[in-house]
């Protein structure tokens, strides 16, 4: 009795108003018009629902945010519908509003006629100027964590899984794609159909509409992008098939059919989003030398961790991201070798430690308490890197082969389910720890899951290449070597990043100019390096980079890049004035999620 109480308590999603324990959505069927002039998606959603045995009557409660609901109907057979009473509750700034629909006891289908609003938090409507060809507008959705409710009324919790299908009408010149089966060469332009036969959580329902084309990479992988970008993207990502094979060798077959990548315009606020069958990706990873494609390994890895086995609530987010970073590293090792993977691991550890130092103790734990908070508050390096380190430490204690077998079994056991941290821990106990109490004793589980900081026993990545790079950085700072004399010819992006972060925070004008002259950082085509350089430029008042900073902040909306730059600018009064001036121009082009983050910094 007590046990099941806690289990139920753990599964409760504080970020949804819905009542799946009473009545549960099993299928979502969309019939929508994408109206660019109004910035509105409009039409119907038809939900198949199933009552729990002890919930013989009573309403279904859905999540919504800023939706205009015109009508609700219900049906017992899916054919004849009768109008149903509905009510939109009070709006909460984080959660939106419950949409309660009264249903007769025998109802199995609910149909809602509705429209999204132009400021929907889960959609970004781009003007033609924000695209590569500058001819047509563009739309994309971003559901995670709780934004799908701003364009579809449904049970917006990762604990509920549903199949989905969609009929989407767009302007004729544009192509629509979704996180589902689709035909890359539809017969009729402007009318598209999709079907996702596997039950997925709502945050993975995704759509994009734009002037995009398709380029195949392998039999089951390809790229969608705007025409000027597509060839470059297909080249950059042409190891995707190898990555899939590496992941399949480790964790069993890829279960989703195709794996395509959609390269979005630069305002996409994230690096990538693991929408099933169709990863959404920022164009900022197109460095031209494949040096940033670990992003693909990451989003692909979510096909197992996250999409196949899903966090039941946003408290359990580390189950999605920690596992995924772990798998990403394993794929990278197999495809690009141990040295590069080690370099990426060192950089990650640095990122974690740097961010950890700024976080309150309660935000440094894997099983984070998000009561009364936006799930976005949990989006730090902690679930990602600390989560990965926890798995690495299990791997180190139990041996690679045993841990591989364990993880493969885990994905099989929980396939197409949403689980809590406790359910994972129970499975871990039974299937790995119990068999070897001596080894298990080496892993401080409670410390990993519930305590701040990084356990001292966490494995530490090292890289010989990085040791050399740091040596040159020090010699240059000490005046022992000129920048132009450092042997950088074969440096990888990771080595450049390590070089820049190994330098002291304060450099004088002469030093900044010497670096720029020797390495042309201000003109680099690698956005990851550029971002790090611009941060240093702000810190050290290196005004020669001002123009590039301005154009970067206006063009690129990737939050990971722009947030630290605005934060750094905001540290001085002149910087803040400059930031405000740039932001006035940049803000209309930012995604609502990115704009909210920057608003907070510059308020
Ligand atoms: N699922 C995340 C993106 C996400 C998480 C969006 C939470 C909204 C809320 C995705 O898989 C991710 O982690 N993307 C990273 C890049 C990755 C290589 C670490 C990102 O966008 O920075
Ligand atoms: Zn991820």
Coordinates of C-alpha atoms and ligand atoms in Angstrom, one line a residue:
X1 CA 0.0 0.0 0.0
X2 CA 2.7 2.5 1.1
X3 CA 4.9 1.4 -1.9
X4 CA 2.1 2.0 -4.4
X5 CA 1.3 5.4 -2.9
X6 CA 4.9 6.6 -3.5
X7 CA 4.9 5.1 -7.0
X8 CA 1.8 7.1 -7.8
X9 CA 3.2 10.2 -6.2
X10 CA 6.3 9.9 -8.2
X11 CA 4.4 9.5 -11.5
X12 CA 2.3 12.6 -10.9
X13 CA 3.2 15.3 -13.4
X14 CA 3.1 18.7 -11.8
X15 CA 3.2 20.3 -15.2
X16 CA 0.0 19.0 -16.5
X17 CA -3.6 19.6 -15.6
X18 CA -4.7 16.5 -17.4
X19 CA -6.3 13.4 -15.8
X20 CA -4.8 10.4 -17.6
X21 CA -5.3 8.2 -14.5
X22 CA -9.0 8.6 -15.0
X23 CA -9.3 8.9 -18.7
X24 CA -6.4 8.6 -21.1
X25 CA -5.8 9.9 -24.7
X26 CA -4.6 7.0 -26.9
X27 CA -4.6 8.6 -30.4
X28 CA -4.4 12.1 -31.7
X29 CA -5.7 12.9 -35.2
X30 CA -5.1 16.4 -36.6
X31 CA -6.8 18.2 -39.5
X32 CA -5.2 21.6 -39.7
X33 CA -4.7 24.6 -41.9
X34 CA -1.4 26.5 -41.6
X35 CA -2.3 30.2 -42.1
X36 CA 0.9 32.2 -42.5
X37 CA -0.8 35.6 -42.9
X38 CA -2.6 35.3 -39.6
X39 CA 0.2 33.2 -38.0
X40 CA -2.4 30.8 -36.9
X41 CA -2.9 27.0 -37.1
X42 CA -6.6 26.2 -37.3
X43 CA -8.7 23.1 -37.6
X44 CA -9.7 20.1 -35.5
X45 CA -8.1 17.6 -33.3
X46 CA -9.8 14.2 -32.7
X47 CA -8.7 12.4 -29.6
X48 CA -9.4 8.7 -29.0
X49 CA -9.9 8.3 -25.2
X50 CA -10.1 5.4 -22.8
X51 CA -11.7 5.5 -19.4
X52 CA -10.2 3.7 -16.4
X53 CA -12.4 1.0 -15.0
X54 CA -13.3 3.0 -11.9
X55 CA -14.0 6.2 -13.8
X56 CA -17.3 5.4 -15.3
X57 CA -18.4 9.0 -15.8
X58 CA -16.8 12.4 -15.6
X59 CA -14.9 14.8 -17.9
X60 CA -11.6 14.6 -19.7
X61 CA -9.2 17.3 -18.7
X62 CA -6.7 18.5 -21.3
X63 CA -3.9 21.1 -21.3
X64 CA -4.0 24.2 -23.4
X65 CA -2.2 27.5 -23.6
X66 CA -3.7 30.5 -25.4
X67 CA -5.9 28.4 -27.7
X68 CA -9.1 29.7 -29.1
X69 CA -11.5 26.8 -28.6
X70 CA -14.6 27.1 -30.8
X71 CA -16.4 23.8 -30.2
X72 CA -16.1 20.4 -28.6
X73 CA -18.0 17.3 -29.5
X74 CA -18.0 13.7 -28.4
X75 CA -18.8 10.4 -30.0
X76 CA -19.3 6.8 -28.9
X77 CA -18.5 5.2 -32.3
X78 CA -16.3 7.9 -34.0
X79 CA -19.0 8.5 -36.6
X80 CA -21.9 10.5 -35.0
X81 CA -20.8 13.4 -32.8
X82 CA -22.8 15.4 -30.3
X83 CA -21.9 18.8 -29.0
X84 CA -20.1 18.6 -25.6
X85 CA -19.9 21.2 -22.9
X86 CA -16.4 22.6 -22.3
X87 CA -14.7 25.1 -20.1
X88 CA -11.3 26.8 -20.3
X89 CA -10.0 27.3 -16.7
X90 CA -7.9 30.1 -15.3
X91 CA -4.6 30.7 -17.0
X92 CA -1.4 30.0 -15.2
X93 CA 1.8 31.7 -16.6
X94 CA 3.8 28.5 -16.6
X95 CA 1.1 25.8 -17.1
X96 CA -1.5 27.5 -19.3
X97 CA -5.1 26.5 -18.6
X98 CA -7.0 23.3 -18.2
X99 CA -9.6 22.5 -20.9
X100 CA -12.3 20.5 -19.3
X101 CA -14.8 18.7 -21.6
X102 CA -17.9 17.0 -20.2
X103 CA -18.4 13.5 -21.8
X104 CA -21.2 10.9 -21.7
X105 CA -20.1 7.6 -20.1
X106 CA -19.9 5.8 -23.4
X107 CA -17.8 8.4 -25.2
X108 CA -14.6 7.1 -26.9
X109 CA -13.8 10.0 -29.1
X110 CA -13.5 13.8 -28.5
X111 CA -13.3 16.3 -31.3
X112 CA -12.2 19.9 -30.8
X113 CA -12.4 22.7 -33.3
X114 CA -9.8 25.3 -32.3
X115 CA -7.1 27.8 -33.4
X116 CA -3.7 28.6 -32.1
X117 CA -2.7 32.3 -31.4
X118 CA 0.1 34.2 -33.2
X119 CA 2.2 34.2 -30.0
X120 CA 1.9 30.5 -29.4
X121 CA 5.0 29.5 -27.3
X122 CA 5.5 26.3 -29.2
X123 CA 5.6 27.8 -32.7
X124 CA 7.9 30.2 -34.4
X125 CA 6.6 32.0 -37.5
X126 CA 9.6 33.3 -39.6
X127 CA 9.4 36.1 -42.1
X128 CA 11.0 35.4 -45.6
X129 CA 13.9 37.6 -44.5
X130 CA 14.8 35.1 -41.8
X131 CA 15.2 32.3 -44.3
X132 CA 18.1 31.4 -46.6
X133 CA 16.3 32.2 -49.9
X134 CA 14.3 35.1 -48.4
X135 CA 11.3 34.2 -50.6
X136 CA 8.9 32.4 -48.4
X137 CA 7.9 32.3 -44.7
X138 CA 8.7 29.4 -42.5
X139 CA 7.0 27.7 -39.5
X140 CA 8.4 25.2 -37.0
X141 CA 7.2 23.8 -33.7
X142 CA 9.2 23.0 -30.6
X143 CA 7.2 21.0 -28.1
X144 CA 9.6 20.1 -25.3
X145 CA 9.0 20.6 -22.5
X146 CA 5.4 21.9 -22.3
X147 CA 4.7 23.8 -25.4
X148 CA 2.7 21.4 -27.5
X149 CA -0.4 22.6 -25.6
X150 CA 0.0 26.0 -27.3
X151 CA -0.9 24.5 -30.7
X152 CA -2.8 21.3 -29.8
X153 CA -5.2 20.7 -26.9
X154 CA -4.2 17.4 -25.4
X155 CA -2.8 15.6 -22.3
X156 CA 0.5 17.4 -22.5
X157 CA 2.5 15.2 -20.2
X158 CA 5.4 12.8 -21.1
X159 CA 3.6 10.1 -19.0
X160 CA 0.9 9.8 -21.7
X161 CA 1.8 8.1 -25.0
X162 CA -0.3 8.2 -28.1
X163 CA -0.1 7.4 -31.8
X164 CA -0.9 10.2 -34.1
X165 CA -1.9 11.1 -37.6
X166 CA -2.3 14.4 -39.4
X167 CA -3.7 16.1 -42.5
X168 CA -2.0 19.4 -43.0
X169 CA -2.9 22.1 -45.6
X170 CA -0.3 24.8 -46.4
X171 CA 0.3 27.3 -49.2
X172 CA 1.1 25.3 -52.4
X173 CA 4.7 26.5 -52.7
X174 CA 5.6 25.1 -49.3
X175 CA 6.4 21.6 -48.0
X176 CA 5.2 20.3 -44.6
X177 CA 7.1 17.7 -42.6
X178 CA 6.3 16.1 -39.3
X179 CA 7.8 13.7 -36.8
X180 CA 6.0 10.8 -38.5
X181 CA 5.9 8.7 -41.6
X182 CA 5.6 11.0 -44.6
X183 CA 6.1 10.8 -48.3
X184 CA 9.1 13.0 -49.4
X185 CA 7.5 13.4 -52.8
X186 CA 3.8 14.1 -52.2
X187 CA 1.5 14.0 -55.2
X188 CA -0.2 17.2 -54.4
X189 CA 1.7 20.2 -53.2
X190 CA 0.0 22.0 -50.3
X191 CA -1.8 18.9 -48.8
X192 CA 0.2 16.5 -46.7
X193 CA -0.6 13.4 -44.6
X194 CA 1.4 11.9 -41.8
X195 CA 1.2 8.9 -39.5
X196 CA 3.1 7.9 -36.4
X197 CA 2.2 4.2 -35.6
X198 CA 4.2 4.1 -32.3
X199 CA 2.8 5.6 -29.1
X200 CA 4.9 8.7 -28.3
X201 CA 4.7 11.5 -25.7
X202 CA 3.1 14.8 -26.8
X203 CA 6.3 16.8 -26.7
X204 CA 7.5 14.8 -29.7
X205 CA 4.7 15.8 -32.0
X206 CA 6.4 18.3 -34.3
X207 CA 5.8 20.1 -37.5
X208 CA 7.7 22.4 -39.9
X209 CA 6.5 24.1 -43.0
X210 CA 8.7 26.0 -45.5
X211 CA 10.4 26.2 -48.8
X212 CA 12.4 23.1 -48.1
X213 CA 13.7 20.2 -50.2
X214 CA 15.0 16.7 -49.5
X215 CA 18.4 15.1 -50.2
X216 CA 19.0 11.4 -49.5
X217 CA 22.1 10.3 -47.6
X218 CA 21.6 6.5 -47.3
X219 CA 18.7 4.2 -47.8
X220 CA 17.1 5.2 -44.6
X221 CA 18.7 8.6 -43.8
X222 CA 18.4 12.0 -45.5
X223 CA 18.3 15.8 -45.0
X224 CA 15.5 18.3 -45.4
X225 CA 16.6 21.9 -45.7
X226 CA 16.2 25.1 -47.7
X227 CA 17.7 24.7 -51.1
X228 CA 20.9 26.8 -50.5
X229 CA 21.7 24.7 -47.4
X230 CA 20.7 21.2 -48.4
X231 CA 23.9 20.0 -50.2
X232 CA 26.2 21.3 -47.5
X233 CA 24.0 19.6 -44.8
X234 CA 24.0 16.3 -46.6
X235 CA 27.8 16.3 -46.8
X236 CA 28.2 17.4 -43.2
X237 CA 25.9 14.7 -41.9
X238 CA 26.9 11.8 -44.2
X239 CA 28.2 9.7 -41.3
X240 CA 24.6 9.4 -40.0
X241 CA 24.2 5.9 -41.3
X242 CA 27.4 4.9 -39.6
X243 CA 26.2 6.4 -36.4
X244 CA 22.9 4.4 -36.6
X245 CA 24.8 1.2 -37.1
X246 CA 27.1 1.9 -34.2
X247 CA 24.0 2.6 -31.9
X248 CA 22.2 -0.5 -33.2
X249 CA 25.2 -2.7 -32.4
X250 CA 25.1 -1.5 -28.9
X251 CA 21.4 -1.2 -28.0
X252 CA 19.4 -3.1 -30.6
X253 CA 17.5 -2.2 -33.8
X254 CA 16.5 1.3 -34.6
X255 CA 12.7 1.0 -34.3
X256 CA 11.4 4.1 -36.1
X257 CA 12.0 3.3 -39.8
X258 CA 13.6 6.3 -41.4
X259 CA 15.9 8.8 -39.7
X260 CA 16.0 12.2 -41.4
X261 CA 17.4 15.5 -40.2
X262 CA 15.6 18.8 -40.8
X263 CA 18.0 21.8 -40.8
X264 CA 16.2 24.9 -39.7
X265 CA 16.9 28.5 -40.2
X266 CA 19.3 30.0 -37.7
X267 CA 16.7 31.3 -35.3
X268 CA 16.0 27.7 -34.1
X269 CA 16.5 28.2 -30.3
X270 CA 18.2 24.8 -29.6
X271 CA 21.0 22.8 -31.0
X272 CA 18.8 19.9 -31.9
X273 CA 15.5 18.4 -31.0
X274 CA 15.0 14.6 -31.2
X275 CA 11.6 14.6 -32.9
X276 CA 11.1 10.9 -33.9
X277 CA 12.1 10.0 -37.5
X278 CA 13.0 13.7 -38.0
X279 CA 15.6 15.4 -35.9
X280 CA 15.3 19.2 -36.0
X281 CA 18.8 20.8 -36.1
X282 CA 20.3 24.3 -36.0
X283 CA 22.4 25.3 -39.1
X284 CA 25.1 26.5 -36.7
X285 CA 26.5 22.9 -36.6
X286 CA 27.4 23.1 -40.3
X287 CA 31.0 23.9 -39.8
X288 CA 32.1 22.4 -43.1
X289 CA 34.4 19.8 -41.5
X290 CA 32.0 17.6 -39.5
X291 CA 33.5 18.8 -36.3
X292 CA 30.2 19.5 -34.6
X293 CA 28.2 16.5 -35.7
X294 CA 28.1 15.0 -32.2
X295 CA 24.8 16.8 -32.2
X296 CA 23.5 14.2 -34.7
X297 CA 24.9 11.4 -32.5
X298 CA 23.0 13.0 -29.6
X299 CA 19.6 13.4 -31.2
X300 CA 19.9 10.0 -32.8
X301 CA 20.7 8.5 -29.4
X302 CA 17.4 9.8 -28.2
X303 CA 15.8 7.2 -30.5
X304 CA 16.5 4.8 -27.6
X305 CA 16.8 7.1 -24.6
X306 CA 13.9 9.5 -24.5
X307 CA 11.8 8.4 -27.5
X308 CA 11.7 4.7 -26.8
X309 CA 12.0 5.0 -23.0
X310 CA 10.7 8.3 -21.9
X311 CA 10.9 10.4 -18.7
X312 CA 7.5 10.1 -17.0
X313 CA 7.7 13.6 -15.6
X314 CA 10.1 16.6 -16.1
X315 CA 11.7 15.7 -12.7
X316 CA 13.0 12.6 -14.5
X317 CA 14.5 14.6 -17.3
X318 CA 18.0 13.2 -16.6
X319 CA 16.7 9.8 -17.7
X320 CA 16.3 11.4 -21.2
X321 CA 19.4 13.5 -21.4
X322 CA 22.0 11.8 -19.2
X323 CA 21.4 8.5 -20.9
X324 CA 21.5 10.3 -24.3
X325 CA 24.9 12.1 -23.6
X326 CA 26.2 8.7 -22.5
X327 CA 25.1 7.0 -25.8
X328 CA 26.3 10.0 -27.8
X329 CA 29.8 9.5 -26.4
X330 CA 29.7 5.8 -27.2
X331 CA 28.6 6.5 -30.8
X332 CA 31.3 9.1 -31.2
X333 CA 33.9 6.7 -30.0
X334 CA 32.9 4.2 -32.6
X335 CA 32.6 6.6 -35.5
X336 CA 35.2 9.2 -34.8
X337 CA 37.6 7.4 -32.4
X338 CA 38.6 7.6 -28.8
X339 CA 40.7 10.7 -28.9
X340 CA 38.0 13.0 -30.2
X341 CA 35.5 11.5 -27.9
X342 CA 37.9 12.1 -25.0
X343 CA 38.3 15.7 -26.0
X344 CA 34.5 16.2 -26.1
X345 CA 34.2 14.5 -22.7
X346 CA 36.8 16.9 -21.2
X347 CA 35.0 19.9 -22.6
X348 CA 31.7 18.7 -21.2
X349 CA 33.1 18.2 -17.7
X350 CA 34.4 21.7 -17.8
X351 CA 31.0 23.0 -18.8
X352 CA 29.4 21.1 -16.0
X353 CA 31.8 22.4 -13.4
X354 CA 31.5 25.9 -14.6
X355 CA 27.7 25.9 -14.5
X356 CA 27.5 23.9 -11.3
X357 CA 29.3 26.7 -9.5
X358 CA 26.5 29.0 -10.4
X359 CA 23.6 26.7 -9.3
X360 CA 21.8 26.5 -6.0
X361 CA 22.4 23.1 -4.2
X362 CA 18.9 22.0 -4.9
X363 CA 19.4 22.5 -8.6
X364 CA 22.5 20.3 -8.7
X365 CA 20.7 17.1 -8.1
X366 CA 19.5 14.7 -10.8
X367 CA 16.1 14.1 -9.4
X368 CA 15.2 17.8 -9.3
X369 CA 12.2 19.2 -7.5
X370 CA 10.3 21.4 -10.0
X371 CA 7.3 22.2 -7.9
X372 CA 5.9 25.6 -8.8
X373 CA 8.7 26.1 -11.4
X374 CA 9.0 26.1 -15.1
X375 CA 10.5 22.7 -16.4
X376 CA 12.9 24.9 -18.4
X377 CA 14.6 25.7 -15.0
X378 CA 15.9 22.1 -15.0
X379 CA 17.6 22.6 -18.4
X380 CA 21.2 22.8 -17.1
X381 CA 24.3 20.7 -17.6
X382 CA 23.3 18.7 -14.5
X383 CA 20.8 16.2 -16.1
X384 CA 23.1 16.0 -19.2
X385 CA 26.6 15.7 -17.9
X386 CA 26.2 14.6 -14.3
X387 CA 23.6 12.1 -15.6
X388 CA 26.1 10.8 -18.1
X389 CA 28.9 10.6 -15.5
X390 CA 26.6 8.5 -13.3
X391 CA 26.3 5.9 -16.1
X392 CA 30.0 6.1 -16.8
X393 CA 30.7 5.3 -13.2
X394 CA 28.4 2.2 -13.4
X395 CA 30.2 1.2 -16.6
X396 CA 33.6 1.6 -14.9
X397 CA 32.6 -0.4 -11.9
X398 CA 30.8 -3.3 -13.7
X399 CA 32.8 -3.4 -16.9
X400 CA 31.8 -2.3 -20.4
X401 CA 30.3 -5.6 -21.6
X402 CA 28.1 -6.1 -18.6
X403 CA 26.9 -2.5 -18.7
X404 CA 26.2 -2.7 -22.4
X405 CA 24.1 -5.8 -21.9
X406 CA 22.3 -4.2 -19.0
X407 CA 21.4 -1.1 -21.0
X408 CA 20.3 -3.1 -24.1
X409 CA 18.0 -5.0 -21.8
X410 CA 16.7 -1.8 -20.2
X411 CA 15.6 -0.4 -23.5
X412 CA 13.9 -3.6 -24.4
X413 CA 12.2 -4.0 -21.1
X414 CA 10.8 -0.4 -21.1
X415 CA 10.3 0.1 -24.8
X416 CA 7.5 2.5 -25.6
X417 CA 7.0 3.3 -21.9
X418 CA 7.4 6.4 -19.8
X419 CA 9.2 5.7 -16.5
X420 CA 10.3 7.5 -13.3
X421 CA 13.7 7.7 -11.7
X422 CA 12.5 5.3 -9.1
X423 CA 11.5 2.7 -11.7
X424 CA 14.9 3.0 -13.3
X425 CA 16.6 2.6 -9.9
X426 CA 14.5 -0.5 -9.1
X427 CA 15.4 -2.0 -12.4
X428 CA 19.1 -1.2 -11.9
X429 CA 19.0 -2.8 -8.4
X430 CA 17.4 -5.9 -9.7
X431 CA 19.3 -6.4 -12.9
X432 CA 22.8 -5.1 -12.2
X433 CA 23.5 -4.2 -8.6
X434 CA 21.9 -7.2 -6.8
X435 CA 24.1 -9.6 -8.7
X436 CA 27.3 -8.1 -7.3
X437 CA 26.9 -6.3 -4.0
X438 CA 30.6 -5.7 -3.7
X439 CA 30.8 -3.6 -6.9
X440 CA 27.4 -2.0 -6.1
X441 CA 28.9 -0.8 -2.8
X442 CA 31.3 1.4 -4.8
X443 CA 28.5 3.4 -6.3
X444 CA 26.9 6.1 -4.0
X445 CA 23.5 5.9 -5.7
X446 CA 21.7 8.3 -3.3
X447 CA 24.5 10.8 -3.7
X448 CA 24.3 10.7 -7.5
X449 CA 20.5 11.0 -7.5
X450 CA 19.7 13.3 -4.6
X451 CA 22.8 15.2 -3.5
X452 CA 24.4 18.3 -4.9
X453 CA 27.8 18.4 -6.5
X454 CA 29.7 15.6 -8.4
X455 CA 30.6 12.5 -6.4
X456 CA 34.4 12.2 -5.9
X457 CA 34.4 8.8 -7.4
X458 CA 33.1 10.1 -10.8
X459 CA 35.4 9.0 -13.6
X460 CA 37.5 11.8 -15.1
X461 CA 38.2 12.1 -18.8
X462 CA 41.6 13.2 -20.0
X463 CA 43.1 14.0 -23.4
X464 CA 46.8 14.2 -24.2
X465 CA 46.1 16.5 -27.1
X466 CA 44.4 18.9 -24.7
X467 CA 47.4 18.8 -22.4
X468 CA 49.6 20.0 -25.3
X469 CA 47.1 22.7 -26.2
X470 CA 46.9 24.0 -22.7
X471 CA 50.7 24.1 -22.6
X472 CA 50.8 26.4 -25.6
X473 CA 48.2 28.6 -24.2
X474 CA 50.2 29.0 -21.0
X475 CA 53.5 29.6 -22.9
X476 CA 51.8 32.3 -25.0
X477 CA 50.3 34.0 -21.9
X478 CA 53.8 33.9 -20.3
X479 CA 55.3 35.5 -23.4
X480 CA 57.4 32.5 -24.2
X481 CA 56.0 32.0 -27.7
X482 CA 54.3 34.2 -30.3
X483 CA 50.7 33.2 -31.3
X484 CA 51.8 32.8 -34.9
X485 CA 54.4 30.3 -33.8
X486 CA 52.0 27.9 -32.1
X487 CA 51.7 24.8 -34.3
X488 CA 48.0 24.9 -34.8
X489 CA 47.9 23.5 -38.4
X490 CA 46.1 20.2 -37.5
X491 CA 44.0 21.4 -34.6
X492 CA 40.5 20.3 -34.4
X493 CA 37.5 22.4 -33.4
X494 CA 37.7 20.8 -29.9
X495 CA 41.4 21.8 -29.6
X496 CA 40.6 25.4 -30.6
X497 CA 37.8 25.5 -28.0
X498 CA 40.1 24.1 -25.4
X499 CA 42.8 26.7 -26.3
X500 CA 40.4 29.6 -25.9
X501 CA 38.9 28.3 -22.6
X502 CA 42.4 27.7 -21.3
X503 CA 43.3 31.4 -21.6
X504 CA 42.8 33.7 -18.7
X505 CA 39.6 35.7 -18.5
X506 CA 41.4 39.0 -18.8
X507 CA 43.6 39.7 -21.8
X508 CA 44.8 43.1 -22.9
X509 CA 44.1 44.8 -26.2
X510 CA 47.4 43.8 -27.6
X511 CA 46.9 40.2 -26.8
X512 CA 43.4 40.1 -28.2
X513 CA 44.7 41.7 -31.4
X514 CA 47.6 39.3 -31.7
X515 CA 45.3 36.3 -31.4
X516 CA 42.9 37.7 -33.9
X517 CA 45.7 38.5 -36.4
X518 CA 47.2 35.1 -36.1
X519 CA 44.0 33.0 -36.1
X520 CA 41.3 35.2 -37.6
X521 CA 38.8 34.3 -34.9
X522 CA 36.5 37.2 -35.7
X523 CA 36.0 35.9 -39.2
X524 CA 35.7 32.2 -38.3
X525 CA 33.0 30.2 -40.0
X526 CA 32.7 27.9 -37.0
X527 CA 29.9 29.2 -34.7
X528 CA 31.1 27.2 -31.7
X529 CA 34.5 28.9 -31.8
X530 CA 33.0 32.2 -32.7
X531 CA 30.7 32.2 -29.7
X532 CA 33.7 31.5 -27.4
X533 CA 35.7 34.2 -29.1
X534 CA 32.9 36.8 -28.9
X535 CA 32.5 36.1 -25.2
X536 CA 36.2 37.0 -24.8
X537 CA 35.9 40.0 -27.0
X538 CA 33.1 41.4 -24.8
X539 CA 35.0 40.7 -21.6
X540 CA 38.1 42.4 -22.9
X541 CA 36.5 45.3 -24.7
X542 CA 37.9 44.1 -28.0
X543 CA 35.8 46.4 -30.2
X544 CA 37.2 45.1 -33.5
X545 CA 34.7 42.2 -33.1
X546 CA 31.7 44.5 -32.5
X547 CA 30.3 44.3 -35.9
X548 CA 30.5 40.5 -36.0
X549 CA 29.0 40.3 -32.5
X550 CA 26.1 42.4 -33.7
X551 CA 25.4 40.5 -36.9
X552 CA 25.7 37.1 -35.0
X553 CA 23.2 38.1 -32.3
X554 CA 20.8 39.4 -35.0
X555 CA 21.1 36.3 -37.2
X556 CA 21.4 33.5 -34.8
X557 CA 18.8 32.6 -32.2
X558 CA 20.4 29.5 -30.6
X559 CA 19.9 30.1 -26.9
X560 CA 23.1 28.4 -25.9
X561 CA 25.1 31.0 -27.8
X562 CA 23.2 34.2 -27.4
X563 CA 22.4 33.8 -23.6
X564 CA 26.0 33.9 -22.4
X565 CA 26.8 36.8 -24.8
X566 CA 23.9 38.9 -23.5
X567 CA 24.8 38.0 -19.9
X568 CA 28.4 39.1 -20.5
X569 CA 27.3 42.3 -22.1
X570 CA 24.9 43.0 -19.2
X571 CA 27.7 43.1 -16.7
X572 CA 28.7 46.7 -17.5
X573 CA 26.5 49.8 -18.1
X574 CA 28.0 50.4 -21.6
X575 CA 27.7 46.7 -22.4
X576 CA 24.1 46.7 -21.3
X577 CA 23.3 49.8 -23.5
X578 CA 24.9 48.0 -26.4
X579 CA 23.0 44.8 -25.7
X580 CA 19.7 46.7 -25.6
X581 CA 20.4 48.4 -28.9
X582 CA 21.2 45.1 -30.6
X583 CA 18.3 43.3 -28.9
X584 CA 15.8 45.9 -30.2
X585 CA 16.7 44.8 -33.7
X586 CA 17.2 41.1 -32.9
X587 CA 14.2 40.3 -30.7
X588 CA 11.6 40.2 -33.5
X589 CA 13.6 37.3 -35.0
X590 CA 14.0 35.3 -31.9
X591 CA 11.9 32.3 -30.9
X592 CA 9.5 33.0 -28.0
X593 CA 11.6 30.7 -25.7
X594 CA 14.8 32.6 -26.5
X595 CA 13.2 36.0 -26.3
X596 CA 11.9 35.1 -22.8
X597 CA 15.4 34.2 -21.7
X598 CA 16.9 37.4 -23.0
X599 CA 14.1 39.6 -21.7
X600 CA 14.9 38.2 -18.2
X601 CA 18.6 39.2 -18.6
X602 CA 18.0 42.7 -19.9
X603 CA 15.0 43.7 -17.9
Ligands
LIG1 N1 15.8 17.4 -26.0 C1 16.9 18.3 -26.1 C2 16.4 19.7 -26.3 C3 15.4 20.3 -25.3 C4 15.5 19.9 -24.0 C5 14.5 21.2 -25.7 C6 14.6 20.4 -23.1 C7 13.6 21.8 -24.8 C8 13.7 21.4 -23.4 C9 17.9 18.0 -27.2 O1 18.1 16.6 -27.3 C10 19.2 18.5 -26.7 O2 19.7 18.1 -25.7 N2 19.8 19.5 -27.5 C11 21.0 20.1 -27.1 C12 22.2 19.7 -28.0 C13 22.8 18.4 -27.6 C14 23.9 18.1 -28.6 C15 23.4 18.5 -26.2 C16 20.8 21.6 -27.3 O3 19.9 22.0 -28.1 O4 21.6 22.4 -26.8
LIG2 ZN1 19.1 15.7 -25.7

